Amino acid sequence: MSRRGFTIVELIIVITIMAILLVLAVVNLRGSQISARDDERKTDITNIALSLERFYTSGYDADPNGGQYPSTAFMNTSEDFTLEVLRDIDPRNLIAPGASTISASFAGAGTNSAQSPTIDQYIYQALTSTGALCTAGLECRKYILYYRLESDNNVYTKLSKNQ
């Protein structure tokens, strides 16, 4: 008696193995996507920090002397003003993965409390030399950038070079 085709047991085994491989591929792909978004966040924060350091060195058109960082009030004025203050930055660096606009993603912190950004948000906090929140009219001598990574859901900070 010659046998043609596969038995039900053989088909179930093959389908089960294929399903397991598919699940592993999907999980691995999701992890790669999260890692890529986290890498983009780290790159954005580094670029923002570099732009803030250039601002510290050279100032901006209304105050070309430099020697201080922009206050939180400056950063909350408008997207256009933010791009004027950080004039040499690619605007895409101010938009976190998952956000649609600069104003939805990049904001100045208006309080002295611990910051808790979402994964699609970067927070800039300007400080005086004593560590107090720097508002308009004060000399901002340092800053803290806050961001959250998607992979571990922890908040990280990037400090100014001039501490």
XYZ file of N, CA and C in Angstrom:
489
model
N 0.840 -1.167 0.000
C 0.000 0.000 0.000
C 0.892 1.239 0.000
N 0.787 2.014 -1.047
C 1.596 3.230 -1.117
C 0.828 4.398 -0.510
N 1.568 5.260 0.114
C 0.955 6.366 0.833
C 1.295 7.665 0.103
N 0.285 8.508 -0.071
C 0.495 9.798 -0.712
C 0.083 10.888 0.268
N 0.823 12.024 0.248
C 0.468 13.153 1.100
C 1.022 13.022 2.501
N 0.524 13.907 3.366
C 0.976 13.965 4.760
C -0.173 13.599 5.679
N 0.200 13.092 6.822
C -0.836 12.783 7.812
C -1.184 14.061 8.581
N -2.276 14.021 9.274
C -2.734 15.156 10.091
C -1.693 15.515 11.144
N -1.085 14.540 11.768
C -0.085 14.780 12.813
C 1.111 15.527 12.231
N 1.570 15.111 11.053
C 2.702 15.788 10.423
C 2.358 17.240 10.098
N 1.163 17.482 9.598
C 0.740 18.849 9.281
C 0.667 19.714 10.541
N 0.142 19.184 11.617
C 0.034 19.940 12.871
C 1.428 20.289 13.392
N 2.351 19.361 13.313
C 3.719 19.616 13.776
C 4.368 20.731 12.948
N 4.226 20.680 11.638
C 4.814 21.702 10.765
C 4.178 23.064 11.033
N 2.873 23.124 11.176
C 2.172 24.393 11.448
C 2.597 24.956 12.799
N 2.747 24.100 13.798
C 3.182 24.542 15.125
C 4.584 25.133 15.071
N 5.484 24.474 14.374
C 6.856 24.978 14.247
C 6.870 26.318 13.519
N 6.081 26.445 12.475
C 6.005 27.707 11.730
C 5.438 28.825 12.610
N 4.448 28.520 13.419
C 3.861 29.521 14.301
C 4.876 29.998 15.337
N 5.644 29.075 15.889
C 6.676 29.441 16.868
C 7.724 30.347 16.219
N 8.170 30.011 15.027
C 9.152 30.831 14.323
C 8.593 32.218 14.002
N 7.327 32.288 13.639
C 6.689 33.568 13.341
C 6.615 34.447 14.589
N 6.245 33.869 15.718
C 6.187 34.621 16.973
C 7.564 35.153 17.345
N 8.592 34.332 17.214
C 9.949 34.771 17.517
C 10.389 35.917 16.605
N 10.037 35.847 15.349
C 10.392 36.906 14.400
C 9.689 38.218 14.747
N 8.422 38.153 15.100
C 7.666 39.359 15.447
C 8.226 40.002 16.715
N 8.527 39.205 17.725
C 9.094 39.723 18.970
C 10.439 40.380 18.707
N 11.277 39.746 17.903
C 12.587 40.299 17.580
C 12.453 41.600 16.798
N 11.523 41.684 15.879
C 11.301 42.888 15.094
C 10.855 44.035 15.992
N 9.958 43.764 16.911
C 9.470 44.798 17.841
C 10.617 45.322 18.691
N 11.468 44.447 19.183
C 12.620 44.867 19.971
C 13.576 45.729 19.169
N 13.757 45.396 17.904
C 14.627 46.183 17.033
C 14.053 47.572 16.793
N 12.747 47.656 16.624
C 12.107 48.950 16.418
C 12.233 49.829 17.662
N 12.031 49.254 18.837
C 12.168 50.011 20.096
C 13.595 50.500 20.247
N 14.548 49.641 19.961
C 15.958 50.014 20.051
C 16.297 51.150 19.087
N 15.758 51.100 17.886
C 16.009 52.149 16.897
C 15.425 53.482 17.358
N 14.218 53.465 17.923
C 13.615 54.704 18.428
C 14.412 55.267 19.606
N 14.901 54.392 20.481
C 15.730 54.844 21.606
C 17.042 55.454 21.110
N 17.636 54.855 20.094
C 18.856 55.416 19.513
C 18.582 56.802 18.925
N 17.417 56.966 18.295
C 17.046 58.271 17.746
C 16.891 59.296 18.868
N 16.288 58.899 19.982
C 16.138 59.811 21.127
C 17.502 60.257 21.650
N 18.422 59.313 21.796
C 19.763 59.640 22.299
C 20.481 60.592 21.345
N 20.353 60.359 20.048
C 20.969 61.226 19.051
C 20.350 62.619 19.097
N 19.028 62.686 19.199
C 18.351 63.980 19.292
C 18.847 64.769 20.495
N 18.915 64.127 21.653
C 19.355 64.806 22.872
C 20.796 65.302 22.722
N 21.651 64.496 22.126
C 23.041 64.909 21.908
C 23.094 66.128 21.000
N 22.308 66.140 19.932
C 22.287 67.271 19.008
C 21.712 68.526 19.663
N 20.674 68.374 20.473
C 20.109 69.516 21.197
C 21.159 70.082 22.154
N 21.844 69.208 22.871
C 22.879 69.642 23.810
C 24.009 70.384 23.084
N 24.423 69.883 21.938
C 25.466 70.565 21.162
C 25.007 71.944 20.714
N 23.760 72.040 20.297
C 23.216 73.324 19.874
C 23.128 74.303 21.049
N 22.740 73.801 22.220
C 22.692 74.653 23.415
C 24.097 75.123 23.807
N 25.099 74.272 23.644
C 26.473 74.676 23.949
C 26.964 75.736 22.963
N 26.572 75.609 21.698
C 26.929 76.638 20.723
C 26.235 77.951 21.069
N 24.980 77.871 21.537
C 24.272 79.072 21.974
C 25.022 79.713 23.140
N 25.492 78.917 24.066
C 26.236 79.415 25.230
C 27.490 80.162 24.771
N 28.143 79.621 23.757
C 29.380 80.212 23.262
C 29.136 81.491 22.467
N 28.121 81.486 21.599
C 27.959 82.607 20.665
C 26.719 83.457 20.884
N 25.798 83.061 21.746
C 24.580 83.844 21.948
C 23.662 83.766 20.746
N 22.818 84.760 20.597
C 21.932 84.837 19.435
C 21.838 86.290 19.010
N 21.080 86.608 17.966
C 21.094 87.930 17.347
C 20.812 89.067 18.335
N 19.836 88.890 19.239
C 19.491 89.951 20.176
C 20.543 90.105 21.280
N 21.313 89.074 21.549
C 22.362 89.106 22.568
C 23.527 88.243 22.087
N 24.404 88.817 21.245
C 25.471 88.013 20.646
C 26.646 87.712 21.578
N 26.572 88.129 22.836
C 27.706 87.949 23.744
C 27.890 86.513 24.197
N 26.845 85.768 24.351
C 26.959 84.397 24.838
C 27.204 84.374 26.337
N 27.658 83.235 26.825
C 27.946 83.103 28.236
C 26.770 82.657 29.083
N 25.658 82.356 28.444
C 24.511 81.820 29.176
C 23.627 81.016 28.230
N 22.789 80.185 28.820
C 21.863 79.355 28.053
C 20.526 80.070 27.947
N 19.697 79.694 26.974
C 18.378 80.330 26.873
C 17.500 79.947 28.066
N 16.670 80.880 28.506
C 15.787 80.582 29.633
C 14.643 79.694 29.168
N 13.958 79.116 30.123
C 12.799 78.283 29.823
C 11.735 79.088 29.098
N 11.596 80.366 29.464
C 10.600 81.233 28.823
C 10.869 81.370 27.332
N 12.156 81.480 26.942
C 12.490 81.564 25.529
C 12.025 80.322 24.782
N 12.269 79.168 25.354
C 11.972 77.918 24.666
C 10.473 77.661 24.548
N 9.666 78.275 25.405
C 8.220 78.064 25.349
C 7.496 79.118 24.521
N 8.238 80.072 23.955
C 7.597 81.155 23.219
C 6.906 80.643 21.957
N 7.648 80.011 21.079
C 7.075 79.457 19.846
C 8.093 78.544 19.191
N 7.596 77.745 18.254
C 8.515 76.875 17.513
C 9.520 77.713 16.741
N 9.053 78.825 16.144
C 9.950 79.670 15.357
C 11.055 80.246 16.219
N 10.703 80.687 17.423
C 11.717 81.265 18.296
C 12.690 80.196 18.787
N 12.174 79.019 19.078
C 13.053 77.915 19.470
C 14.072 77.642 18.378
N 13.620 77.649 17.131
C 14.532 77.410 16.009
C 15.468 78.595 15.792
N 15.045 79.809 16.189
C 15.925 80.968 16.099
C 17.025 80.886 17.156
N 16.662 80.464 18.361
C 17.645 80.335 19.439
C 18.600 79.184 19.137
N 18.057 78.053 18.733
C 18.874 76.886 18.364
C 18.986 76.851 16.842
N 19.505 77.910 16.291
C 19.415 78.138 14.844
C 20.168 77.152 13.981
N 21.149 76.463 14.520
C 21.924 75.545 13.689
C 21.484 74.087 13.844
N 20.336 73.869 14.465
C 19.870 72.497 14.690
C 18.873 72.099 13.601
N 18.893 70.847 13.253
C 17.887 70.305 12.345
C 16.574 70.220 13.127
N 15.502 70.853 12.672
C 14.231 70.841 13.418
C 13.733 69.433 13.749
N 14.108 68.447 12.958
C 13.681 67.069 13.239
C 14.283 66.538 14.535
N 15.414 67.126 14.976
C 16.014 66.712 16.241
C 15.182 67.143 17.444
N 14.293 68.093 17.251
C 13.441 68.574 18.342
C 12.129 67.805 18.423
N 11.923 66.876 17.503
C 10.692 66.083 17.483
C 11.035 64.648 17.846
N 10.556 64.225 19.003
C 10.827 62.862 19.474
C 10.043 61.854 18.635
N 10.529 60.616 18.548
C 9.766 59.584 17.841
C 8.371 59.446 18.443
N 7.371 59.509 17.607
C 5.993 59.402 18.066
C 5.282 60.735 18.157
N 6.030 61.843 18.188
C 5.417 63.174 18.239
C 5.295 63.708 16.820
N 4.384 64.667 16.638
C 4.157 65.178 15.293
C 4.748 66.571 15.069
N 4.896 67.366 16.128
C 5.406 68.717 15.980
C 6.429 69.019 17.075
N 7.165 70.114 16.886
C 8.143 70.527 17.894
C 7.437 70.871 19.195
N 6.358 71.636 19.106
C 5.680 72.063 20.339
C 5.069 70.892 21.091
N 4.729 69.812 20.395
C 4.189 68.630 21.078
C 5.297 67.804 21.706
N 6.531 68.025 21.263
C 7.630 67.158 21.677
C 8.668 67.838 22.555
N 9.010 69.099 22.273
C 10.102 69.775 22.972
C 9.527 70.930 23.774
N 9.767 70.922 25.079
C 9.203 71.970 25.928
C 10.185 72.364 27.008
N 10.046 73.590 27.456
C 10.812 74.068 28.597
C 10.048 73.771 29.870
N 10.763 73.349 30.890
C 10.130 73.024 32.164
C 9.891 74.300 32.951
N 8.679 74.492 33.399
C 8.325 75.693 34.134
C 8.291 75.498 35.632
N 8.680 74.348 36.125
C 8.666 74.112 37.563
C 10.002 73.545 38.010
N 10.236 73.588 39.284
C 11.478 73.077 39.838
C 11.355 71.620 40.262
N 10.191 71.020 40.050
C 9.975 69.640 40.473
C 10.685 68.669 39.537
N 10.811 67.442 39.976
C 11.435 66.410 39.142
C 10.623 66.244 37.871
N 11.305 66.100 36.771
C 10.638 66.029 35.479
C 10.321 64.585 35.114
N 9.201 64.423 34.454
C 8.786 63.092 34.030
C 8.245 63.157 32.602
N 9.145 63.190 31.618
C 8.673 63.240 30.229
C 8.095 61.902 29.789
N 7.263 61.953 28.785
C 6.769 60.730 28.160
C 7.811 60.286 27.126
N 7.591 59.150 26.492
C 8.568 58.671 25.513
C 8.578 59.525 24.247
N 7.556 60.337 24.034
C 7.530 61.205 22.861
C 7.712 62.676 23.247
N 8.567 62.917 24.246
C 8.749 64.278 24.743
C 10.165 64.473 25.278
N 10.728 65.661 24.993
C 11.999 66.088 25.559
C 11.716 67.331 26.394
N 12.303 67.415 27.580
C 12.075 68.572 28.443
C 13.401 69.268 28.717
N 13.389 70.589 28.529
C 14.553 71.437 28.774
C 14.303 72.238 30.042
N 15.251 72.204 30.968
C 15.122 72.977 32.204
C 16.388 73.813 32.371
N 16.238 75.136 32.280
C 17.358 76.044 32.466
C 17.474 76.388 33.949
N 18.717 76.501 34.425
C 18.969 76.769 35.840
C 19.966 77.910 36.002
N 19.851 78.627 37.113
C 20.834 79.654 37.448
C 22.076 78.975 38.002
N 23.101 79.754 38.290
C 24.339 79.170 38.823
C 24.133 78.538 40.193
N 23.072 78.949 40.907
C 22.784 78.357 42.219
C 21.887 77.134 42.123
N 21.408 76.826 40.924
C 20.553 75.659 40.729
C 19.074 75.976 40.761
N 18.717 77.250 40.898
C 17.302 77.651 40.879
C 16.794 77.669 39.439
N 15.499 77.514 39.276
C 14.885 77.553 37.956
C 15.135 78.912 37.314
N 15.583 78.912 36.093
C 15.930 80.144 35.392
C 14.757 80.605 34.539
N 14.200 81.740 34.894
C 13.111 82.324 34.126
C 13.629 83.544 33.383
N 12.773 84.220 32.652
C 13.181 85.383 31.877
C 13.814 86.431 32.786
N 14.890 87.036 32.308
C 15.554 88.088 33.058
C 16.685 87.600 33.948
N 16.820 86.314 34.134
C 17.901 85.758 34.952
C 18.982 85.188 34.044
N 20.178 85.066 34.572
C 21.267 84.461 33.813
C 21.227 82.948 33.990
N 21.023 82.254 32.911
C 20.941 80.795 32.931
C 22.344 80.235 32.696
N 22.907 79.610 33.700
C 24.281 79.149 33.632
C 24.412 77.647 33.419
N 23.328 76.909 33.527
C 23.355 75.463 33.268
C 21.964 74.999 32.877
N 21.898 73.780 32.413
C 20.601 73.209 32.023
C 20.599 71.712 32.270
N 19.387 71.163 32.232
C 19.197 69.713 32.269
C 18.195 69.375 31.174
N 18.531 68.401 30.345
C 17.590 67.866 29.360
C 17.074 66.531 29.895
N 15.765 66.362 29.900
C 15.146 65.124 30.371
C 14.538 64.384 29.179
N 14.704 63.074 29.161
C 14.080 62.244 28.134
C 13.856 60.849 28.699
N 12.920 60.134 28.118
C 12.573 58.781 28.578
C 12.823 57.803 27.441
N 13.479 56.689 27.771
C 13.693 55.639 26.782
C 12.538 54.649 26.826
N 12.216 54.150 25.675
C 11.087 53.227 25.540
C 11.438 51.821 26.023
N 12.690 51.432 25.891
C 13.076 50.058 26.208
C 12.968 49.746 27.696
N 13.351 50.688 28.550
C 13.289 50.419 29.987
C 12.364 51.378 30.743
N 11.780 52.347 30.046
C 10.815 53.295 30.612
C 11.424 54.155 31.724
N 12.747 54.322 31.737
C 13.417 55.163 32.725
C 13.650 56.556 32.158
N 13.665 57.555 33.046
C 13.972 58.925 32.659
C 15.477 59.138 32.784
N 16.064 59.719 31.744
C 17.495 60.012 31.722
C 17.689 61.513 31.600
N 18.873 61.972 31.970
C 19.175 63.390 31.895
C 20.471 63.610 31.129
N 20.560 64.776 30.537
C 21.794 65.238 29.905
C 22.082 66.606 30.512
N 23.237 66.745 31.133
C 23.604 67.985 31.825
C 24.454 68.871 30.930
N 24.374 70.171 31.177
C 25.207 71.106 30.431
C 26.677 70.907 30.776
N 27.539 71.325 29.877
C 28.972 71.203 30.138
C 29.415 72.188 31.215
N 28.717 73.286 31.300
C 29.092 74.335 32.263
C 28.307 74.139 33.553
N 28.767 73.281 34.391
C 28.102 73.017 35.681
C 28.838 73.755 36.735
